[in-house]
C-alpha cells in the first residue's frame, strides 16, 4: 500500500524526522518561515509593533510568530519606551544548525561593527 514495510500509510521515501514523526511540506514551510523570522530579527533591532505587523498572521496553518514564541526562539525586551524583539540563544542555535552560512554571516557583521552601531 504505502511502500514502507513498517508503516502502510507512509509513502516510500517520505522523510521522517529524528523523533519518527512525519515531516510534511507544511511543517517544512513553517520551519523555514521561523528561520526567516529569526534571521530577520538578528539582522537589526526590531520593535514589537514592527515584528507583529510583519509576522503575525490569522492563518491557522502558518503560525510563525506564535510558534517561535512558544518554542522560546524569540523574546521581547523592554527597550526604553518600546519593546524590542530579539532571537533567543535557542533561536540563534537553531539558525546555526539549519542555516550555518547565515549564522556565520551575521556573526561577521556583528564582529565588524562597533558596539551599539546597529539601529
GROMACS .gro file of C-alpha atoms in nm, residues 68-117:
model
   50
   68UNK     CA    1   0.859   3.089   1.752
   69UNK     CA    2   0.740   3.233   2.084
   70UNK     CA    3   0.605   2.901   2.212
   71UNK     CA    4   0.936   2.731   2.129
   72UNK     CA    5   1.139   3.001   2.305
   73UNK     CA    6   1.317   3.108   1.985
   74UNK     CA    7   1.236   3.480   2.018
   75UNK     CA    8   1.180   3.716   2.309
   76UNK     CA    9   1.056   4.069   2.374
   77UNK     CA   10   1.265   4.301   2.590
   78UNK     CA   11   1.169   4.643   2.715
   79UNK     CA   12   1.398   4.895   2.543
   80UNK     CA   13   1.317   5.237   2.687
   81UNK     CA   14   0.963   5.325   2.587
   82UNK     CA   15   0.919   5.038   2.344
   83UNK     CA   16   0.952   4.662   2.336
   84UNK     CA   17   1.232   4.517   2.125
   85UNK     CA   18   1.207   4.166   1.978
   86UNK     CA   19   1.524   3.958   1.953
   87UNK     CA   20   1.619   3.598   1.883
   88UNK     CA   21   1.699   3.398   2.195
   89UNK     CA   22   2.014   3.189   2.229
   90UNK     CA   23   1.796   2.888   2.136
   91UNK     CA   24   1.682   3.071   1.823
   92UNK     CA   25   2.039   3.150   1.724
   93UNK     CA   26   2.140   2.788   1.788
   94UNK     CA   27   1.861   2.669   1.558
   95UNK     CA   28   1.975   2.917   1.293
   96UNK     CA   29   2.332   2.794   1.329
   97UNK     CA   30   2.221   2.430   1.291
   98UNK     CA   31   1.986   2.483   0.997
   99UNK     CA   32   2.149   2.780   0.819
  100UNK     CA   33   2.515   2.788   0.921
  101UNK     CA   34   2.615   3.021   0.636
  102UNK     CA   35   2.361   3.283   0.751
  103UNK     CA   36   2.466   3.244   1.114
  104UNK     CA   37   2.831   3.293   1.019
  105UNK     CA   38   2.745   3.596   0.807
  106UNK     CA   39   2.557   3.755   1.098
  107UNK     CA   40   2.849   3.688   1.333
  108UNK     CA   41   3.093   3.853   1.091
  109UNK     CA   42   2.864   4.160   1.065
  110UNK     CA   43   2.849   4.184   1.446
  111UNK     CA   44   3.227   4.150   1.476
  112UNK     CA   45   3.294   4.428   1.222
  113UNK     CA   46   3.057   4.684   1.379
  114UNK     CA   47   3.133   4.885   1.691
  115UNK     CA   48   2.908   4.809   1.988
  116UNK     CA   49   2.567   4.972   1.956
  117UNK     CA   50   2.615   5.060   1.587
   0.00000   0.00000   0.00000
